[in-house]
Amino acid sequence: MVSVRKFGALIVLAIVVGSLLVGCGGAMAPEAEPQAEAPTEVNIAAIYISAIEEPWNTSFMQAIERLQEDPPHGLTINLDYTENVAPPDAERVMRQYADTGKYQIIWGHSGYYDAITALKDEYGEIVWVGAGSGYEPMGDNAY
């Protein structure tokens, strides 16, 4: 039986990956601008509040591994992560990932609402994801 947390993590990941793919296909109207090509690769940076072996973190890692083994639309999915990041240090760690220009998604896996809301507007080209309880809707490029 799949737990609610594992199912929720899979759904959010599917939504985020799907959002990268939406609008990249279909017929163009004669006066429309050319559509961007569908991405072939997505780079995700994940930040964890605890060790990677914790069940909540493990379920996320297993979901990513399943997507890597059977990639949607042939999409190559790469994941880098940092574990044991206390919330006061999250903004610094997330900014380091964002400043590389490599990542399309930065995933704050728990307790990082403040860091995500502080960075999402500055890095509007990145999809920011906050997983955990107590999050208020962030809007724009943050989920």
mmCIF file with all atom_site columns, C-alpha atoms in Angstrom:
data_model
loop_
_atom_site.group_PDB
_atom_site.id
_atom_site.type_symbol
_atom_site.label_atom_id
_atom_site.label_alt_id
_atom_site.label_comp_id
_atom_site.label_asym_id
_atom_site.label_entity_id
_atom_site.label_seq_id
_atom_site.pdbx_PDB_ins_code
_atom_site.Cartn_x
_atom_site.Cartn_y
_atom_site.Cartn_z
_atom_site.occupancy
_atom_site.B_iso_or_equiv
_atom_site.pdbx_formal_charge
_atom_site.auth_seq_id
_atom_site.auth_comp_id
_atom_site.auth_asym_id
_atom_site.auth_atom_id
_atom_site.pdbx_PDB_model_num
ATOM 1   C CA . MET A 1 1   ? 0.000  0.000  0.000   1.00 0.00 ? 1   MET A CA 1
ATOM 2   C CA . VAL A 1 2   ? 1.356  3.438  -0.920  1.00 0.00 ? 2   VAL A CA 1
ATOM 3   C CA . SER A 1 3   ? 1.374  5.920  1.975   1.00 0.00 ? 3   SER A CA 1
ATOM 4   C CA . VAL A 1 4   ? -0.228 9.319  1.577   1.00 0.00 ? 4   VAL A CA 1
ATOM 5   C CA . ARG A 1 5   ? 3.189  10.981 1.828   1.00 0.00 ? 5   ARG A CA 1
ATOM 6   C CA . LYS A 1 6   ? 4.731  8.823  -0.878  1.00 0.00 ? 6   LYS A CA 1
ATOM 7   C CA . PHE A 1 7   ? 1.704  9.300  -3.098  1.00 0.00 ? 7   PHE A CA 1
ATOM 8   C CA . GLY A 1 8   ? 1.755  13.057 -2.489  1.00 0.00 ? 8   GLY A CA 1
ATOM 9   C CA . ALA A 1 9   ? 5.453  13.270 -3.317  1.00 0.00 ? 9   ALA A CA 1
ATOM 10  C CA . LEU A 1 10  ? 4.899  11.354 -6.539  1.00 0.00 ? 10  LEU A CA 1
ATOM 11  C CA . ILE A 1 11  ? 1.966  13.574 -7.524  1.00 0.00 ? 11  ILE A CA 1
ATOM 12  C CA . VAL A 1 12  ? 3.887  16.809 -6.878  1.00 0.00 ? 12  VAL A CA 1
ATOM 13  C CA . LEU A 1 13  ? 6.889  15.518 -8.814  1.00 0.00 ? 13  LEU A CA 1
ATOM 14  C CA . ALA A 1 14  ? 4.656  14.477 -11.719 1.00 0.00 ? 14  ALA A CA 1
ATOM 15  C CA . ILE A 1 15  ? 3.022  17.924 -11.700 1.00 0.00 ? 15  ILE A CA 1
ATOM 16  C CA . VAL A 1 16  ? 6.366  19.728 -11.694 1.00 0.00 ? 16  VAL A CA 1
ATOM 17  C CA . VAL A 1 17  ? 7.867  17.572 -14.443 1.00 0.00 ? 17  VAL A CA 1
ATOM 18  C CA . GLY A 1 18  ? 4.612  17.790 -16.404 1.00 0.00 ? 18  GLY A CA 1
ATOM 19  C CA . SER A 1 19  ? 4.604  21.569 -16.109 1.00 0.00 ? 19  SER A CA 1
ATOM 20  C CA . LEU A 1 20  ? 7.992  21.651 -17.812 1.00 0.00 ? 20  LEU A CA 1
ATOM 21  C CA . LEU A 1 21  ? 6.544  19.700 -20.724 1.00 0.00 ? 21  LEU A CA 1
ATOM 22  C CA . VAL A 1 22  ? 3.171  21.438 -21.118 1.00 0.00 ? 22  VAL A CA 1
ATOM 23  C CA . GLY A 1 23  ? 2.954  23.834 -24.001 1.00 0.00 ? 23  GLY A CA 1
ATOM 24  C CA . CYS A 1 24  ? 5.984  22.495 -25.801 1.00 0.00 ? 24  CYS A CA 1
ATOM 25  C CA . GLY A 1 25  ? 4.013  20.647 -28.451 1.00 0.00 ? 25  GLY A CA 1
ATOM 26  C CA . GLY A 1 26  ? 0.921  20.960 -30.563 1.00 0.00 ? 26  GLY A CA 1
ATOM 27  C CA . ALA A 1 27  ? 0.086  22.777 -33.765 1.00 0.00 ? 27  ALA A CA 1
ATOM 28  C CA . MET A 1 28  ? 1.056  26.404 -34.142 1.00 0.00 ? 28  MET A CA 1
ATOM 29  C CA . ALA A 1 29  ? -1.372 29.007 -35.350 1.00 0.00 ? 29  ALA A CA 1
ATOM 30  C CA . PRO A 1 30  ? -0.075 30.787 -38.479 1.00 0.00 ? 30  PRO A CA 1
ATOM 31  C CA . GLU A 1 31  ? 0.518  34.047 -36.610 1.00 0.00 ? 31  GLU A CA 1
ATOM 32  C CA . ALA A 1 32  ? 1.915  32.403 -33.455 1.00 0.00 ? 32  ALA A CA 1
ATOM 33  C CA . GLU A 1 33  ? 5.512  32.546 -32.358 1.00 0.00 ? 33  GLU A CA 1
ATOM 34  C CA . PRO A 1 34  ? 7.429  29.266 -32.786 1.00 0.00 ? 34  PRO A CA 1
ATOM 35  C CA . GLN A 1 35  ? 7.060  27.002 -29.753 1.00 0.00 ? 35  GLN A CA 1
ATOM 36  C CA . ALA A 1 36  ? 10.095 26.120 -27.661 1.00 0.00 ? 36  ALA A CA 1
ATOM 37  C CA . GLU A 1 37  ? 11.433 22.629 -28.116 1.00 0.00 ? 37  GLU A CA 1
ATOM 38  C CA . ALA A 1 38  ? 10.526 20.141 -25.421 1.00 0.00 ? 38  ALA A CA 1
ATOM 39  C CA . PRO A 1 39  ? 13.315 19.736 -22.878 1.00 0.00 ? 39  PRO A CA 1
ATOM 40  C CA . THR A 1 40  ? 15.389 16.577 -23.029 1.00 0.00 ? 40  THR A CA 1
ATOM 41  C CA . GLU A 1 41  ? 16.912 16.938 -19.576 1.00 0.00 ? 41  GLU A CA 1
ATOM 42  C CA . VAL A 1 42  ? 15.885 18.362 -16.208 1.00 0.00 ? 42  VAL A CA 1
ATOM 43  C CA . ASN A 1 43  ? 18.253 19.079 -13.340 1.00 0.00 ? 43  ASN A CA 1
ATOM 44  C CA . ILE A 1 44  ? 16.803 19.013 -9.838  1.00 0.00 ? 44  ILE A CA 1
ATOM 45  C CA . ALA A 1 45  ? 18.509 20.166 -6.644  1.00 0.00 ? 45  ALA A CA 1
ATOM 46  C CA . ALA A 1 46  ? 16.930 18.842 -3.451  1.00 0.00 ? 46  ALA A CA 1
ATOM 47  C CA . ILE A 1 47  ? 17.587 20.124 0.041   1.00 0.00 ? 47  ILE A CA 1
ATOM 48  C CA . TYR A 1 48  ? 16.730 17.891 3.004   1.00 0.00 ? 48  TYR A CA 1
ATOM 49  C CA . ILE A 1 49  ? 16.332 18.890 6.646   1.00 0.00 ? 49  ILE A CA 1
ATOM 50  C CA . SER A 1 50  ? 17.559 15.485 7.822   1.00 0.00 ? 50  SER A CA 1
ATOM 51  C CA . ALA A 1 51  ? 19.668 12.558 6.670   1.00 0.00 ? 51  ALA A CA 1
ATOM 52  C CA . ILE A 1 52  ? 18.899 10.982 3.302   1.00 0.00 ? 52  ILE A CA 1
ATOM 53  C CA . GLU A 1 53  ? 18.092 7.696  5.057   1.00 0.00 ? 53  GLU A CA 1
ATOM 54  C CA . GLU A 1 54  ? 15.032 9.194  6.788   1.00 0.00 ? 54  GLU A CA 1
ATOM 55  C CA . PRO A 1 55  ? 11.836 7.611  5.382   1.00 0.00 ? 55  PRO A CA 1
ATOM 56  C CA . TRP A 1 56  ? 10.402 10.874 3.982   1.00 0.00 ? 56  TRP A CA 1
ATOM 57  C CA . ASN A 1 57  ? 13.655 11.608 2.127   1.00 0.00 ? 57  ASN A CA 1
ATOM 58  C CA . THR A 1 58  ? 14.019 7.996  1.006   1.00 0.00 ? 58  THR A CA 1
ATOM 59  C CA . SER A 1 59  ? 10.532 8.016  -0.543  1.00 0.00 ? 59  SER A CA 1
ATOM 60  C CA . PHE A 1 60  ? 11.441 11.103 -2.588  1.00 0.00 ? 60  PHE A CA 1
ATOM 61  C CA . MET A 1 61  ? 14.716 9.543  -3.712  1.00 0.00 ? 61  MET A CA 1
ATOM 62  C CA . GLN A 1 62  ? 12.925 6.324  -4.701  1.00 0.00 ? 62  GLN A CA 1
ATOM 63  C CA . ALA A 1 63  ? 10.370 8.303  -6.717  1.00 0.00 ? 63  ALA A CA 1
ATOM 64  C CA . ILE A 1 64  ? 13.174 10.064 -8.598  1.00 0.00 ? 64  ILE A CA 1
ATOM 65  C CA . GLU A 1 65  ? 14.940 6.740  -9.202  1.00 0.00 ? 65  GLU A CA 1
ATOM 66  C CA . ARG A 1 66  ? 11.742 5.264  -10.688 1.00 0.00 ? 66  ARG A CA 1
ATOM 67  C CA . LEU A 1 67  ? 11.436 8.265  -12.997 1.00 0.00 ? 67  LEU A CA 1
ATOM 68  C CA . GLN A 1 68  ? 15.081 7.913  -14.003 1.00 0.00 ? 68  GLN A CA 1
ATOM 69  C CA . GLU A 1 69  ? 14.554 4.223  -14.823 1.00 0.00 ? 69  GLU A CA 1
ATOM 70  C CA . ASP A 1 70  ? 11.403 4.898  -16.864 1.00 0.00 ? 70  ASP A CA 1
ATOM 71  C CA . PRO A 1 71  ? 11.718 8.544  -17.903 1.00 0.00 ? 71  PRO A CA 1
ATOM 72  C CA . PRO A 1 72  ? 8.571  10.358 -19.038 1.00 0.00 ? 72  PRO A CA 1
ATOM 73  C CA . HIS A 1 73  ? 8.888  11.405 -22.693 1.00 0.00 ? 73  HIS A CA 1
ATOM 74  C CA . GLY A 1 74  ? 12.504 10.194 -22.648 1.00 0.00 ? 74  GLY A CA 1
ATOM 75  C CA . LEU A 1 75  ? 13.404 13.050 -20.291 1.00 0.00 ? 75  LEU A CA 1
ATOM 76  C CA . THR A 1 76  ? 16.764 12.635 -18.564 1.00 0.00 ? 76  THR A CA 1
ATOM 77  C CA . ILE A 1 77  ? 16.328 13.468 -14.878 1.00 0.00 ? 77  ILE A CA 1
ATOM 78  C CA . ASN A 1 78  ? 19.386 14.431 -12.838 1.00 0.00 ? 78  ASN A CA 1
ATOM 79  C CA . LEU A 1 79  ? 19.338 14.962 -9.082  1.00 0.00 ? 79  LEU A CA 1
ATOM 80  C CA . ASP A 1 80  ? 21.855 16.587 -6.780  1.00 0.00 ? 80  ASP A CA 1
ATOM 81  C CA . TYR A 1 81  ? 21.083 17.028 -3.107  1.00 0.00 ? 81  TYR A CA 1
ATOM 82  C CA . THR A 1 82  ? 22.268 18.354 0.214   1.00 0.00 ? 82  THR A CA 1
ATOM 83  C CA . GLU A 1 83  ? 21.120 16.716 3.436   1.00 0.00 ? 83  GLU A CA 1
ATOM 84  C CA . ASN A 1 84  ? 20.968 17.908 7.051   1.00 0.00 ? 84  ASN A CA 1
ATOM 85  C CA . VAL A 1 85  ? 20.260 21.550 6.176   1.00 0.00 ? 85  VAL A CA 1
ATOM 86  C CA . ALA A 1 86  ? 18.756 23.476 9.101   1.00 0.00 ? 86  ALA A CA 1
ATOM 87  C CA . PRO A 1 87  ? 16.073 25.999 8.045   1.00 0.00 ? 87  PRO A CA 1
ATOM 88  C CA . PRO A 1 88  ? 18.217 29.040 8.972   1.00 0.00 ? 88  PRO A CA 1
ATOM 89  C CA . ASP A 1 89  ? 20.850 27.818 6.486   1.00 0.00 ? 89  ASP A CA 1
ATOM 90  C CA . ALA A 1 90  ? 18.429 26.841 3.704   1.00 0.00 ? 90  ALA A CA 1
ATOM 91  C CA . GLU A 1 91  ? 18.485 30.151 1.825   1.00 0.00 ? 91  GLU A CA 1
ATOM 92  C CA . ARG A 1 92  ? 22.285 30.031 1.545   1.00 0.00 ? 92  ARG A CA 1
ATOM 93  C CA . VAL A 1 93  ? 22.279 26.430 0.273   1.00 0.00 ? 93  VAL A CA 1
ATOM 94  C CA . MET A 1 94  ? 19.435 27.083 -2.187  1.00 0.00 ? 94  MET A CA 1
ATOM 95  C CA . ARG A 1 95  ? 21.144 30.230 -3.464  1.00 0.00 ? 95  ARG A CA 1
ATOM 96  C CA . GLN A 1 96  ? 24.330 28.261 -4.113  1.00 0.00 ? 96  GLN A CA 1
ATOM 97  C CA . TYR A 1 97  ? 22.357 25.834 -6.287  1.00 0.00 ? 97  TYR A CA 1
ATOM 98  C CA . ALA A 1 98  ? 20.479 28.666 -8.023  1.00 0.00 ? 98  ALA A CA 1
ATOM 99  C CA . ASP A 1 99  ? 23.651 30.635 -8.767  1.00 0.00 ? 99  ASP A CA 1
ATOM 100 C CA . THR A 1 100 ? 25.100 27.749 -10.780 1.00 0.00 ? 100 THR A CA 1
ATOM 101 C CA . GLY A 1 101 ? 22.430 28.243 -13.462 1.00 0.00 ? 101 GLY A CA 1
ATOM 102 C CA . LYS A 1 102 ? 22.275 24.453 -13.821 1.00 0.00 ? 102 LYS A CA 1
ATOM 103 C CA . TYR A 1 103 ? 18.973 23.636 -12.082 1.00 0.00 ? 103 TYR A CA 1
ATOM 104 C CA . GLN A 1 104 ? 15.465 24.000 -13.438 1.00 0.00 ? 104 GLN A CA 1
ATOM 105 C CA . ILE A 1 105 ? 13.883 22.784 -10.178 1.00 0.00 ? 105 ILE A CA 1
ATOM 106 C CA . ILE A 1 106 ? 14.997 23.415 -6.607  1.00 0.00 ? 106 ILE A CA 1
ATOM 107 C CA . TRP A 1 107 ? 13.102 21.247 -4.146  1.00 0.00 ? 107 TRP A CA 1
ATOM 108 C CA . GLY A 1 108 ? 13.031 22.238 -0.466  1.00 0.00 ? 108 GLY A CA 1
ATOM 109 C CA . HIS A 1 109 ? 11.965 18.976 1.067   1.00 0.00 ? 109 HIS A CA 1
ATOM 110 C CA . SER A 1 110 ? 10.826 20.248 4.485   1.00 0.00 ? 110 SER A CA 1
ATOM 111 C CA . GLY A 1 111 ? 10.555 23.422 6.493   1.00 0.00 ? 111 GLY A CA 1
ATOM 112 C CA . TYR A 1 112 ? 11.950 25.820 3.916   1.00 0.00 ? 112 TYR A CA 1
ATOM 113 C CA . TYR A 1 113 ? 8.964  28.074 3.191   1.00 0.00 ? 113 TYR A CA 1
ATOM 114 C CA . ASP A 1 114 ? 10.805 31.270 4.197   1.00 0.00 ? 114 ASP A CA 1
ATOM 115 C CA . ALA A 1 115 ? 13.850 30.478 2.066   1.00 0.00 ? 115 ALA A CA 1
ATOM 116 C CA . ILE A 1 116 ? 11.760 29.657 -0.991  1.00 0.00 ? 116 ILE A CA 1
ATOM 117 C CA . THR A 1 117 ? 9.622  32.796 -0.715  1.00 0.00 ? 117 THR A CA 1
ATOM 118 C CA . ALA A 1 118 ? 12.805 34.869 -0.297  1.00 0.00 ? 118 ALA A CA 1
ATOM 119 C CA . LEU A 1 119 ? 14.402 33.449 -3.474  1.00 0.00 ? 119 LEU A CA 1
ATOM 120 C CA . LYS A 1 120 ? 11.579 32.637 -5.915  1.00 0.00 ? 120 LYS A CA 1
ATOM 121 C CA . ASP A 1 121 ? 11.263 36.142 -7.375  1.00 0.00 ? 121 ASP A CA 1
ATOM 122 C CA . GLU A 1 122 ? 15.014 36.666 -7.698  1.00 0.00 ? 122 GLU A CA 1
ATOM 123 C CA . TYR A 1 123 ? 15.326 33.387 -9.628  1.00 0.00 ? 123 TYR A CA 1
ATOM 124 C CA . GLY A 1 124 ? 12.143 33.458 -11.692 1.00 0.00 ? 124 GLY A CA 1
ATOM 125 C CA . GLU A 1 125 ? 13.454 30.949 -14.249 1.00 0.00 ? 125 GLU A CA 1
ATOM 126 C CA . ILE A 1 126 ? 13.645 28.220 -11.589 1.00 0.00 ? 126 ILE A CA 1
ATOM 127 C CA . VAL A 1 127 ? 10.670 26.173 -10.394 1.00 0.00 ? 127 VAL A CA 1
ATOM 128 C CA . TRP A 1 128 ? 10.713 26.173 -6.581  1.00 0.00 ? 128 TRP A CA 1
ATOM 129 C CA . VAL A 1 129 ? 8.982  23.362 -4.703  1.00 0.00 ? 129 VAL A CA 1
ATOM 130 C CA . GLY A 1 130 ? 8.283  23.274 -0.985  1.00 0.00 ? 130 GLY A CA 1
ATOM 131 C CA . ALA A 1 131 ? 7.223  19.947 0.465   1.00 0.00 ? 131 ALA A CA 1
ATOM 132 C CA . GLY A 1 132 ? 5.989  19.644 4.016   1.00 0.00 ? 132 GLY A CA 1
ATOM 133 C CA . SER A 1 133 ? 3.173  20.858 6.192   1.00 0.00 ? 133 SER A CA 1
ATOM 134 C CA . GLY A 1 134 ? 2.095  24.407 6.912   1.00 0.00 ? 134 GLY A CA 1
ATOM 135 C CA . TYR A 1 135 ? 2.912  25.942 3.548   1.00 0.00 ? 135 TYR A CA 1
ATOM 136 C CA . GLU A 1 136 ? 0.787  28.807 2.279   1.00 0.00 ? 136 GLU A CA 1
ATOM 137 C CA . PRO A 1 137 ? 0.325  29.132 -1.487  1.00 0.00 ? 137 PRO A CA 1
ATOM 138 C CA . MET A 1 138 ? 3.379  30.876 -2.919  1.00 0.00 ? 138 MET A CA 1
ATOM 139 C CA . GLY A 1 139 ? 2.251  31.441 -6.506  1.00 0.00 ? 139 GLY A CA 1
ATOM 140 C CA . ASP A 1 140 ? 4.170  32.174 -9.693  1.00 0.00 ? 140 ASP A CA 1
ATOM 141 C CA . ASN A 1 141 ? 7.138  29.790 -9.983  1.00 0.00 ? 141 ASN A CA 1
ATOM 142 C CA . ALA A 1 142 ? 6.784  28.288 -6.488  1.00 0.00 ? 142 ALA A CA 1
ATOM 143 C CA . TYR A 1 143 ? 4.659  25.290 -5.554  1.00 0.00 ? 143 TYR A CA 1
#
